[in-house]
CSV table of C-alpha atoms and ligand atoms in Angstrom, one decimal:
chain,number,residue,atom,x,y,z
D,1037,MET,CA,186.8,145.5,-34.0
D,1038,LYS,CA,184.7,145.0,-30.8
D,1039,GLN,CA,185.8,142.5,-28.2
D,1040,LEU,CA,183.5,140.0,-26.5
D,1041,LEU,CA,185.2,137.9,-23.8
D,1042,ILE,CA,183.8,134.8,-22.2
D,1043,LEU,CA,185.6,133.8,-19.0
D,1044,GLY,CA,185.2,130.0,-18.4
D,1045,ALA,CA,184.6,127.4,-21.0
D,1046,GLY,CA,182.5,125.0,-19.0
D,1047,THR,CA,178.9,124.2,-19.6
D,1048,ALA,CA,177.6,127.8,-19.7
D,1049,GLY,CA,180.6,129.5,-21.4
D,1050,THR,CA,180.7,126.9,-24.2
D,1051,MET,CA,177.0,127.2,-24.9
D,1052,MET,CA,177.2,131.0,-25.1
D,1053,LEU,CA,180.2,131.0,-27.4
D,1054,ASN,CA,178.4,128.7,-29.9
D,1055,LYS,CA,175.2,130.8,-29.8
D,1056,LEU,CA,177.0,134.1,-30.2
D,1057,SER,CA,179.4,132.9,-32.9
D,1058,ARG,CA,176.4,132.2,-35.1
D,1059,ALA,CA,174.8,135.6,-34.3
D,1060,LEU,CA,177.7,138.1,-34.4
D,1061,ASP,CA,179.4,139.2,-37.6
D,1062,PRO,CA,183.1,138.2,-37.4
D,1063,LYS,CA,184.0,141.4,-39.3
D,1064,ASP,CA,182.7,143.5,-36.4
D,1065,TRP,CA,183.2,141.2,-33.4
D,1066,GLN,CA,186.2,139.2,-32.0
D,1067,LEU,CA,184.9,136.4,-29.7
D,1068,THR,CA,187.4,135.1,-27.2
D,1069,ILE,CA,187.0,132.4,-24.6
D,1070,ILE,CA,189.5,131.7,-21.8
D,1071,ASP,CA,189.8,128.7,-19.6
D,1072,LYS,CA,192.6,127.1,-17.5
D,1073,ASP,CA,191.7,123.6,-18.3
D,1074,PRO,CA,191.8,122.0,-21.8
D,1075,ASN,CA,189.5,119.2,-20.8
D,1076,HIS,CA,185.7,119.4,-20.4
D,1077,ILE,CA,184.2,117.2,-17.7
D,1078,TYR,CA,180.6,116.1,-18.0
D,1079,GLN,CA,180.0,116.7,-14.3
D,1080,PRO,CA,176.7,114.8,-13.9
D,1081,GLY,CA,178.7,111.7,-14.8
D,1082,LEU,CA,180.9,112.1,-11.7
D,1083,LEU,CA,178.0,110.7,-9.7
D,1084,PHE,CA,178.3,107.3,-11.3
D,1085,ILE,CA,182.1,106.8,-11.1
D,1086,PRO,CA,182.3,105.7,-7.4
D,1087,PHE,CA,179.9,102.8,-8.2
D,1088,GLY,CA,181.9,101.8,-11.3
D,1089,MET,CA,179.0,102.7,-13.6
D,1090,TYR,CA,181.0,105.2,-15.7
D,1091,SER,CA,184.8,105.4,-16.2
D,1092,VAL,CA,186.7,108.6,-16.4
D,1093,ASP,CA,187.0,108.2,-20.2
D,1094,ASP,CA,183.1,108.3,-20.4
D,1095,ILE,CA,183.0,111.8,-19.0
D,1096,ILE,CA,186.0,113.8,-20.4
D,1097,LYS,CA,186.4,115.3,-23.9
D,1098,PRO,CA,188.8,118.0,-25.1
D,1099,LYS,CA,187.1,121.4,-24.8
D,1100,SER,CA,188.4,122.3,-28.3
D,1101,ASP,CA,185.9,119.7,-29.8
D,1102,PHE,CA,183.1,122.1,-28.9
D,1103,PHE,CA,184.5,125.5,-30.0
D,1104,PRO,CA,183.4,127.1,-33.3
D,1105,GLY,CA,186.2,127.9,-35.7
D,1106,LYS,CA,185.8,131.6,-35.6
D,1107,ALA,CA,186.5,132.0,-31.9
D,1108,LYS,CA,189.9,132.8,-30.3
D,1109,VAL,CA,190.7,130.3,-27.6
D,1110,ILE,CA,193.1,131.0,-24.8
D,1111,PHE,CA,194.0,128.3,-22.3
D,1112,SER,CA,195.3,130.1,-19.2
D,1113,GLU,CA,194.6,130.8,-15.6
D,1114,MET,CA,193.0,134.3,-15.2
D,1115,LYS,CA,194.8,136.5,-12.7
D,1116,VAL,CA,192.4,139.3,-12.3
D,1117,ILE,CA,189.4,141.1,-13.9
D,1118,LYS,CA,189.5,144.9,-13.9
D,1119,PRO,CA,185.9,146.0,-14.6
D,1120,VAL,CA,186.6,149.7,-14.4
D,1121,LYS,CA,189.3,149.4,-17.1
D,1122,GLN,CA,187.3,146.7,-19.0
D,1123,GLN,CA,190.3,144.4,-18.9
D,1124,VAL,CA,191.2,140.9,-18.0
D,1125,GLU,CA,194.8,140.0,-17.0
D,1126,LEU,CA,196.1,136.5,-17.6
D,1127,GLU,CA,198.6,134.5,-15.5
D,1128,ASN,CA,201.5,135.5,-17.8
D,1129,GLY,CA,200.6,139.2,-17.5
D,1130,ASP,CA,198.9,139.6,-20.9
D,1131,ILE,CA,196.0,142.1,-20.8
D,1132,LEU,CA,192.9,141.6,-22.8
D,1133,HIS,CA,190.4,144.5,-23.4
D,1134,TYR,CA,186.6,143.9,-23.7
D,1135,ASP,CA,183.5,145.7,-24.7
D,1136,PHE,CA,181.3,143.1,-23.2
D,1137,LEU,CA,182.2,140.3,-20.8
D,1138,ILE,CA,180.4,137.1,-19.9
D,1139,LEU,CA,181.4,135.6,-16.6
D,1140,ALA,CA,181.0,131.8,-16.6
D,1141,THR,CA,183.6,130.7,-14.1
D,1142,GLY,CA,181.4,128.2,-12.3
D,1143,SER,CA,181.7,127.0,-8.7
D,1144,GLU,CA,184.1,124.5,-7.1
D,1145,ILE,CA,184.4,122.6,-3.9
D,1146,ARG,CA,186.5,124.0,-1.1
D,1147,PRO,CA,187.2,121.3,1.5
D,1148,ASP,CA,189.9,123.6,2.9
D,1149,GLU,CA,187.1,125.8,4.2
D,1150,ILE,CA,186.3,123.2,6.9
D,1151,GLU,CA,188.6,122.7,9.8
D,1152,GLY,CA,190.3,119.2,9.7
D,1153,MET,CA,188.7,118.2,6.4
D,1154,THR,CA,191.9,118.0,4.4
D,1155,GLU,CA,194.1,116.6,7.1
D,1156,ASP,CA,195.1,112.9,7.9
D,1157,LEU,CA,192.0,111.2,6.6
D,1158,TRP,CA,191.5,113.1,3.4
D,1159,ARG,CA,191.2,110.6,0.5
D,1160,LYS,CA,191.9,107.8,3.0
D,1161,SER,CA,188.5,107.7,4.8
D,1162,ILE,CA,187.1,111.1,3.6
D,1163,PHE,CA,186.2,111.5,0.0
D,1164,ASP,CA,184.3,113.9,-2.3
D,1165,PHE,CA,182.7,112.9,-5.6
D,1166,TYR,CA,182.5,116.4,-7.1
D,1167,THR,CA,186.0,116.1,-8.7
D,1168,ILE,CA,187.5,113.4,-10.9
D,1169,GLU,CA,190.2,112.7,-8.3
D,1170,GLY,CA,187.7,112.4,-5.5
D,1171,ALA,CA,185.3,110.2,-7.4
D,1172,VAL,CA,188.0,107.8,-8.6
D,1173,ALA,CA,189.6,107.6,-5.2
D,1174,LEU,CA,186.1,106.8,-3.7
D,1175,GLN,CA,185.5,104.1,-6.3
D,1176,ASN,CA,188.8,102.4,-5.4
D,1177,TYR,CA,187.9,102.6,-1.7
D,1178,LEU,CA,184.3,101.3,-2.1
D,1179,ASP,CA,185.6,98.4,-4.2
D,1180,LYS,CA,187.4,97.0,-1.2
D,1181,TRP,CA,185.2,98.3,1.6
D,1182,GLU,CA,183.5,95.7,3.7
D,1183,GLY,CA,181.1,97.9,5.6
D,1184,GLY,CA,180.8,100.2,8.6
D,1185,LYS,CA,179.3,103.7,9.2
D,1186,MET,CA,179.0,105.7,6.0
D,1187,VAL,CA,178.1,109.4,6.5
D,1188,ILE,CA,177.1,111.6,3.6
D,1189,ASN,CA,177.4,115.2,4.7
D,1190,ILE,CA,176.5,118.5,2.9
D,1191,ALA,CA,178.7,121.2,4.5
D,1192,GLU,CA,176.6,124.2,3.6
D,1193,MET,CA,174.3,125.5,0.9
D,1194,PRO,CA,174.3,126.5,-1.9
D,1195,ILE,CA,175.9,123.5,-3.6
D,1196,LYS,CA,175.9,122.7,-7.3
D,1197,CYS,CA,173.3,120.0,-8.3
D,1198,PRO,CA,171.6,120.1,-4.9
D,1199,VAL,CA,170.0,116.6,-5.6
D,1200,ALA,CA,173.4,114.9,-6.2
D,1201,PRO,CA,174.0,114.0,-2.5
D,1202,LEU,CA,170.6,112.3,-2.4
D,1203,GLU,CA,171.3,110.5,-5.6
D,1204,PHE,CA,174.6,109.4,-4.2
D,1205,THR,CA,172.8,108.0,-1.2
D,1206,PHE,CA,170.2,106.1,-3.2
D,1207,LEU,CA,172.9,104.6,-5.5
D,1208,ALA,CA,175.1,103.7,-2.5
D,1209,ASP,CA,172.1,101.8,-0.9
D,1210,ASP,CA,171.6,99.9,-4.2
D,1211,TYR,CA,175.3,99.3,-4.7
D,1212,PHE,CA,175.7,97.7,-1.2
D,1213,ARG,CA,172.6,95.6,-1.7
D,1214,LYS,CA,173.9,94.2,-4.9
D,1215,LYS,CA,177.2,93.6,-3.3
D,1216,GLY,CA,175.4,91.7,-0.5
D,1217,ILE,CA,176.8,93.9,2.3
D,1218,ARG,CA,173.9,96.3,2.8
D,1219,GLU,CA,173.2,95.0,6.4
D,1220,LYS,CA,176.9,95.7,7.2
D,1221,VAL,CA,176.6,99.4,6.2
D,1222,GLU,CA,174.9,102.0,8.4
D,1223,ILE,CA,174.1,105.0,6.1
D,1224,SER,CA,173.5,108.5,7.5
D,1225,PHE,CA,172.5,111.6,5.5
D,1226,VAL,CA,173.6,114.6,7.4
D,1227,THR,CA,172.4,118.0,6.1
D,1228,PRO,CA,172.3,121.6,7.2
D,1229,LEU,CA,168.7,121.8,5.9
D,1230,ASP,CA,165.7,121.0,8.0
D,1231,ALA,CA,164.7,118.2,5.6
D,1232,ALA,CA,166.0,116.0,2.8
D,1233,PHE,CA,165.7,118.8,0.3
D,1234,THR,CA,165.0,122.5,0.1
D,1235,LYS,CA,161.5,122.5,-1.3
D,1236,PRO,CA,158.7,121.1,0.9
D,1237,ILE,CA,156.8,118.8,-1.4
D,1238,ALA,CA,160.0,117.3,-2.9
D,1239,ALA,CA,161.5,117.1,0.6
D,1240,ARG,CA,158.6,115.0,1.8
D,1241,GLU,CA,158.8,112.7,-1.2
D,1242,LEU,CA,162.6,112.3,-1.1
D,1243,GLY,CA,162.7,112.0,2.7
D,1244,GLY,CA,160.3,109.1,2.3
D,1245,PHE,CA,162.8,107.5,-0.1
D,1246,LEU,CA,165.6,107.8,2.5
D,1247,LYS,CA,163.4,106.3,5.2
D,1248,ASN,CA,162.4,103.3,3.0
D,1249,ARG,CA,166.0,102.6,2.3
D,1250,GLY,CA,166.9,102.6,6.0
D,1251,VAL,CA,169.0,105.8,5.8
D,1252,LYS,CA,169.2,107.8,9.0
D,1253,VAL,CA,168.6,111.5,8.4
D,1254,VAL,CA,170.3,114.1,10.6
D,1255,THR,CA,169.0,117.6,9.9
D,1256,ASP,CA,170.1,121.2,10.9
D,1257,PHE,CA,173.7,120.0,11.2
D,1258,ASN,CA,176.1,122.8,10.3
D,1259,ILE,CA,179.6,121.2,10.3
D,1260,GLY,CA,182.2,123.1,12.3
D,1261,ARG,CA,185.1,120.6,12.1
D,1262,VAL,CA,186.3,117.1,11.4
D,1263,ASP,CA,187.9,115.2,14.3
D,1264,ASN,CA,190.5,113.0,12.5
D,1265,GLU,CA,191.5,111.1,15.6
D,1266,GLU,CA,188.0,110.2,16.8
D,1267,LYS,CA,186.7,109.9,13.2
D,1268,LYS,CA,183.7,112.2,13.7
D,1269,ILE,CA,182.2,115.3,12.3
D,1270,VAL,CA,181.3,118.0,14.8
D,1271,SER,CA,178.7,120.7,14.3
D,1272,TRP,CA,179.0,124.4,15.4
D,1273,ASP,CA,176.5,123.5,18.3
D,1274,GLU,CA,178.8,120.5,19.3
D,1275,ARG,CA,176.6,117.7,17.9
D,1276,GLU,CA,178.7,114.8,16.8
D,1277,VAL,CA,178.3,112.1,14.1
D,1278,ASP,CA,180.8,109.2,13.9
D,1279,PHE,CA,182.0,107.8,10.6
D,1280,ASP,CA,184.2,105.1,9.2
D,1281,LEU,CA,183.7,106.5,5.7
D,1282,LEU,CA,182.8,110.2,5.2
D,1283,VAL,CA,181.5,111.3,1.8
D,1284,THR,CA,181.6,115.1,2.0
D,1285,ILE,CA,180.0,117.7,-0.2
D,1286,PRO,CA,182.2,120.5,1.0
D,1287,THR,CA,181.5,124.3,0.8
D,1288,ASN,CA,181.0,125.3,-2.8
D,1289,MET,CA,182.5,128.6,-3.9
D,1290,GLY,CA,183.1,130.7,-6.9
D,1291,ASN,CA,186.6,130.8,-8.3
D,1292,ASP,CA,189.3,132.9,-6.5
D,1293,VAL,CA,189.6,135.1,-9.6
D,1294,ILE,CA,186.3,136.7,-8.5
D,1295,LYS,CA,187.7,137.3,-5.0
D,1296,ARG,CA,191.0,138.7,-6.4
D,1297,SER,CA,188.9,141.0,-8.6
D,1298,GLY,CA,186.7,142.2,-5.7
D,1299,MET,CA,183.6,141.2,-7.7
D,1300,GLY,CA,181.9,138.6,-5.4
D,1301,ASP,CA,180.1,138.0,-2.2
D,1302,GLU,CA,181.6,136.1,0.7
D,1303,LEU,CA,181.4,132.8,-1.3
D,1304,ASN,CA,182.9,134.5,-4.4
D,1305,PHE,CA,179.5,134.4,-6.2
D,1306,VAL,CA,178.8,137.4,-8.4
D,1307,PRO,CA,175.8,139.7,-7.5
D,1308,THR,CA,173.6,139.3,-10.6
D,1309,ASP,CA,170.1,140.6,-11.6
D,1310,LYS,CA,168.0,137.4,-11.1
D,1311,HIS,CA,165.9,138.2,-14.2
D,1312,THR,CA,168.2,139.9,-16.7
D,1313,LEU,CA,171.4,138.1,-15.8
D,1314,GLN,CA,173.3,141.4,-16.0
D,1315,SER,CA,175.9,142.1,-13.3
D,1316,LYS,CA,174.4,144.3,-10.6
D,1317,GLU,CA,177.4,146.6,-10.8
D,1318,TRP,CA,178.6,146.7,-14.4
D,1319,PRO,CA,176.1,147.0,-17.3
D,1320,ASN,CA,178.6,145.5,-19.8
D,1321,ILE,CA,179.1,142.3,-17.7
D,1322,PHE,CA,176.7,139.4,-17.8
D,1323,VAL,CA,176.9,136.4,-15.5
D,1324,ILE,CA,175.7,132.9,-16.1
D,1325,GLY,CA,175.7,129.4,-14.5
D,1326,ASP,CA,177.1,128.5,-11.2
D,1327,ALA,CA,179.1,131.8,-10.9
D,1328,THR,CA,176.0,133.9,-10.2
D,1329,ASP,CA,174.5,134.6,-6.7
D,1330,LEU,CA,171.0,133.8,-8.0
D,1331,PRO,CA,168.5,131.9,-5.7
D,1332,SER,CA,168.1,129.3,-8.5
D,1333,SER,CA,169.8,125.9,-8.4
D,1334,LYS,CA,173.3,125.6,-9.6
D,1335,ALA,CA,172.8,123.1,-12.4
D,1336,GLY,CA,173.6,122.5,-16.0
D,1337,SER,CA,169.9,122.7,-16.9
D,1338,VAL,CA,169.7,126.1,-15.3
D,1339,ALA,CA,172.8,127.3,-17.2
D,1340,HIS,CA,171.0,126.1,-20.4
D,1341,PHE,CA,167.8,128.0,-19.7
D,1342,GLU,CA,169.8,131.0,-18.7
D,1343,SER,CA,171.8,130.9,-21.9
D,1344,GLU,CA,168.7,131.7,-23.9
D,1345,ILE,CA,167.8,134.7,-21.8
D,1346,LEU,CA,171.3,135.9,-21.6
D,1347,PHE,CA,171.7,135.6,-25.4
D,1348,GLU,CA,168.6,137.8,-26.0
D,1349,ASN,CA,169.6,140.4,-23.4
D,1350,LEU,CA,173.2,140.6,-24.5
D,1351,MET,CA,172.1,141.1,-28.1
D,1352,ALA,CA,169.8,143.8,-26.8
D,1353,ALA,CA,172.6,145.5,-24.9
D,1354,ILE,CA,174.9,145.4,-27.9
D,1355,ASN,CA,172.2,147.1,-30.0
D,1356,GLY,CA,171.5,149.6,-27.3
D,1357,GLU,CA,168.0,148.3,-26.6
D,1358,GLU,CA,166.3,147.5,-23.3
D,1359,LEU,CA,166.9,144.1,-21.7
D,1360,SER,CA,163.5,142.5,-22.1
D,1361,ALA,CA,164.1,138.8,-21.6
D,1362,SER,CA,163.5,137.6,-18.0
D,1363,PHE,CA,164.8,134.5,-16.4
D,1364,ASP,CA,162.3,132.8,-14.1
D,1365,GLY,CA,164.7,130.5,-12.2
D,1366,HIS,CA,163.7,127.4,-14.3
D,1367,ALA,CA,165.5,124.2,-13.2
D,1368,ASN,CA,165.0,120.7,-14.4
D,1369,CYS,CA,166.8,117.7,-12.8
D,1370,PHE,CA,166.6,114.0,-13.2
D,1371,ILE,CA,167.2,112.3,-9.8
D,1372,GLU,CA,168.7,108.8,-9.9
D,1373,SER,CA,167.1,106.7,-7.3
D,1374,GLY,CA,168.9,103.3,-7.7
D,1375,ASP,CA,167.8,100.0,-9.1
D,1376,GLY,CA,167.5,101.4,-12.7
D,1377,LYS,CA,164.9,104.0,-11.7
D,1378,GLY,CA,164.8,107.8,-11.3
D,1379,LEU,CA,162.6,110.8,-10.7
D,1380,LEU,CA,162.4,114.2,-12.5
D,1381,ILE,CA,161.8,117.6,-10.9
D,1382,ASP,CA,160.9,120.8,-12.8
D,1383,PHE,CA,160.6,124.1,-10.9
D,1384,ASN,CA,161.4,127.8,-10.9
D,1385,TYR,CA,161.8,130.7,-8.4
D,1386,ASP,CA,158.1,130.7,-7.6
D,1387,THR,CA,156.9,127.1,-8.1
D,1388,GLU,CA,158.3,124.2,-6.2
D,1389,PRO,CA,158.7,120.8,-7.8
D,1390,LEU,CA,155.2,119.3,-8.3
D,1391,PRO,CA,154.0,115.9,-9.5
D,1392,GLY,CA,152.7,115.3,-13.1
D,1393,LYS,CA,154.0,114.5,-16.5
D,1394,PHE,CA,156.7,116.1,-18.6
D,1395,PRO,CA,157.2,117.5,-21.2
D,1396,ILE,CA,153.8,116.5,-22.7
D,1397,PRO,CA,150.8,116.9,-20.3
D,1398,LYS,CA,149.2,113.5,-19.3
D,1399,VAL,CA,151.6,111.7,-21.7
D,1400,GLY,CA,155.1,112.3,-20.5
D,1401,PRO,CA,157.1,110.2,-21.3
D,1402,PHE,CA,158.7,111.4,-18.1
D,1403,SER,CA,157.0,111.5,-14.7
D,1404,LEU,CA,157.5,114.3,-12.3
D,1405,LEU,CA,158.3,113.5,-8.7
D,1406,LYS,CA,157.7,109.8,-9.3
D,1407,GLU,CA,160.1,106.9,-9.6
D,1408,THR,CA,160.1,105.4,-13.0
D,1409,ARG,CA,162.5,103.5,-15.3
D,1410,MET,CA,161.9,106.1,-18.1
D,1411,ASN,CA,163.3,108.8,-15.9
D,1412,HIS,CA,166.4,106.8,-15.3
D,1413,LEU,CA,166.8,106.3,-19.1
D,1414,GLY,CA,166.3,110.1,-19.5
D,1415,LYS,CA,169.1,110.7,-17.0
D,1416,LEU,CA,171.5,108.3,-18.9
D,1417,GLY,CA,170.4,109.7,-22.3
D,1418,PHE,CA,171.1,113.2,-21.2
D,1419,LYS,CA,174.9,112.6,-21.7
D,1420,TRP,CA,174.4,112.3,-25.4
D,1421,VAL,CA,172.2,115.4,-25.5
D,1422,TYR,CA,174.8,117.3,-23.5
D,1423,TRP,CA,177.8,116.5,-25.8
D,1424,ASN,CA,175.9,116.7,-29.1
D,1425,LEU,CA,173.3,119.4,-28.7
D,1426,LEU,CA,173.5,121.4,-25.4
D,1427,LEU,CA,177.2,122.4,-25.5
D,1428,LYS,CA,177.0,123.2,-29.2
D,1429,GLY,CA,174.2,125.8,-28.3
D,1430,LYS,CA,171.6,124.0,-30.4
D,1431,ASP,CA,167.9,124.3,-29.7
D,1432,LEU,CA,166.4,121.7,-27.4
D,1433,PRO,CA,162.6,121.0,-27.3
D,1434,MET,CA,162.3,122.7,-24.0
D,1435,GLU,CA,161.2,126.2,-23.1
D,1436,SER,CA,163.5,128.4,-21.1
D,1437,SER,CA,160.6,129.4,-18.9
D,1438,MET,CA,158.9,126.8,-16.7
D,1439,SER,CA,155.5,125.6,-17.9
D,1440,MET,CA,152.6,124.6,-15.5
D,1441,ALA,CA,151.2,122.3,-18.2
D,1442,GLY,CA,151.1,118.7,-17.0
D,1443,LYS,CA,151.7,119.6,-13.4
D,1444,VAL,CA,149.3,118.7,-10.6
D,1445,PHE,CA,148.5,121.8,-8.5
D,1446,PRO,CA,149.4,121.8,-4.8
D,1447,GLU,CA,145.7,121.7,-3.6
D,1448,GLU,CA,145.2,118.5,-5.6
D,1449,ILE,CA,148.0,116.7,-3.8
D,1450,PRO,CA,146.8,114.5,-0.9
D,1451,ALA,CA,148.5,115.5,2.4
U,2463,FAD,C1,178.5,115.4,-9.1
U,2463,FAD,C2,177.7,116.4,-9.9
U,2463,FAD,C3,176.5,116.0,-10.5
U,2463,FAD,C4,175.8,116.9,-11.3
U,2463,FAD,N1,174.6,116.6,-11.8
U,2463,FAD,C5,173.9,117.4,-12.6
U,2463,FAD,C6,172.7,117.0,-13.2
U,2463,FAD,O1,172.3,115.9,-13.1
U,2463,FAD,N2,172.0,117.9,-13.9
U,2463,FAD,C7,172.4,119.2,-14.0
U,2463,FAD,O2,171.8,120.0,-14.7
U,2463,FAD,N3,173.6,119.7,-13.4
U,2463,FAD,C8,174.3,118.8,-12.7
U,2463,FAD,N4,175.5,119.2,-12.1
U,2463,FAD,C9,175.9,120.6,-12.1
U,2463,FAD,C10,176.5,121.1,-13.5
U,2463,FAD,O3,177.5,120.3,-13.9
U,2463,FAD,C11,177.0,122.5,-13.3
U,2463,FAD,O4,176.0,123.3,-12.7
U,2463,FAD,C12,177.4,123.2,-14.6
U,2463,FAD,O5,178.4,122.5,-15.2
U,2463,FAD,C13,177.7,124.6,-14.3
U,2463,FAD,O6,178.2,125.2,-15.5
U,2463,FAD,P1,179.2,126.5,-15.5
U,2463,FAD,O7,179.6,126.8,-16.9
U,2463,FAD,O8,178.6,127.5,-14.6
U,2463,FAD,O9,180.5,126.0,-14.7
U,2463,FAD,P2,181.6,124.9,-15.1
U,2463,FAD,O10,181.0,124.0,-16.1
U,2463,FAD,O11,182.1,124.3,-13.9
U,2463,FAD,O12,182.7,125.8,-15.9
U,2463,FAD,C14,183.5,126.8,-15.2
U,2463,FAD,C15,184.8,126.9,-16.1
U,2463,FAD,O13,185.5,128.0,-15.6
U,2463,FAD,C16,186.9,127.7,-15.6
U,2463,FAD,N5,187.6,128.7,-14.7
U,2463,FAD,C17,187.1,129.0,-13.5
U,2463,FAD,N6,188.0,129.9,-12.9
U,2463,FAD,C18,189.0,130.1,-13.8
U,2463,FAD,C19,190.2,130.9,-13.8
U,2463,FAD,N7,190.5,131.6,-12.7
U,2463,FAD,N8,191.0,130.8,-14.9
U,2463,FAD,C20,190.7,130.1,-16.0
U,2463,FAD,N9,189.5,129.3,-16.0
U,2463,FAD,C21,188.7,129.3,-15.0
U,2463,FAD,C22,186.9,126.3,-15.2
U,2463,FAD,O14,188.1,125.7,-15.6
U,2463,FAD,C23,185.7,125.7,-15.9
U,2463,FAD,O15,186.0,125.1,-17.1
U,2463,FAD,C24,176.3,118.3,-11.4
U,2463,FAD,C25,177.5,118.7,-10.8
U,2463,FAD,C26,178.2,117.7,-10.1
U,2463,FAD,C27,179.5,118.1,-9.5
């Protein structure tokens, strides 16, 4: 019996398990998935918790709800991966052998990487919204907050869902307006980038959104430390930004098991072929989702598009064939902009987000890089798609490769 191990049962690992369990004969293949946490969190829903729009119950389900019957499931911390021996060691010392391995261990926030971040003010005046604990603590804080200086700071790139800090800022503006205290809150968006977003056309558009909402933007700010006494963040080049409330998007890193196994870069992301999704070092290891070092976004949509490519290439590898499927970096993200509206962006390694209609040219119903109510409804509706179709590895009416149909070409966009 051949062994296929999937490490990590989040978005990517669960999708792969479902796809492979339908394709591989259980007489020949034992499929095993390992995760330390029995609960699956719908991470895009974390954005809404600080504003009381979702509760914790709305975004958590047992992981076992999404596993096919044929798979072996192990809930355990992984101690170390030994790629040369083709083994994974669990916390209790058990050793599992594999013929093929899928690494889907994701990324996580590491506030401890920033001097002073997790000291006196942590979860008192400094919060994250990338974890359940952080998002709930922030909701409790915002509920009672009467105003002051709110700073939203991205520590460094890459982060998962790179638009989430912008969405948080737009929703915060809307929340304070509806609460009648917007004029008492000074909002600053402090980023290590040279603009509101990584891609120029979207950065121009989204930068305009921040300006229209009266948000101060501080660019090229690489945080060095948090001064807990003076309540300010200080950059490596000694620039300072004061805060009463700091919402941090700390350094994002791959899990420490990657470090313990000597398989990652300095942020514990795994060197991966950007087209085939095969590990650059070990041909029987494939990497998917946030765990890779790819220059694509770290997003659930990316993991979904990658899952189709990885499925094809893994099946080819199993059959001793050439890896012919190629990932183009396709990403697709709804951006919540507040007041019941949103935008949508669709891009890949080579093409930045462009305006237009999606998925049907000229019709939509979604509009690219444009604020509409339909895009907001698409964002909310995605939760159902995630639980009922995406995680179960079912086909969605979306191509894994990005299409130019419906997009307006750069030369047609007025400067
Ligand atoms: C606030 C927020 C908003 C977001 N919004 C969007 C959005 O609108 N659209 C979008 O497409 N994406 C969004 N994302 C990103 C998306 O959720 C992630 O990119 C996606 O979940 C990545 O999937 P993954 O399988 O790679 O990692 P994950 O889903 O994080 O799964 C990794 C799994 O590995 C397990 N694991 C790791 N290490 C170990 C170990 N040592 N032992 C045992 N188990 C281990 C973890 O427990 C986890 O279950 C958002 C994320 C956040 C935080």
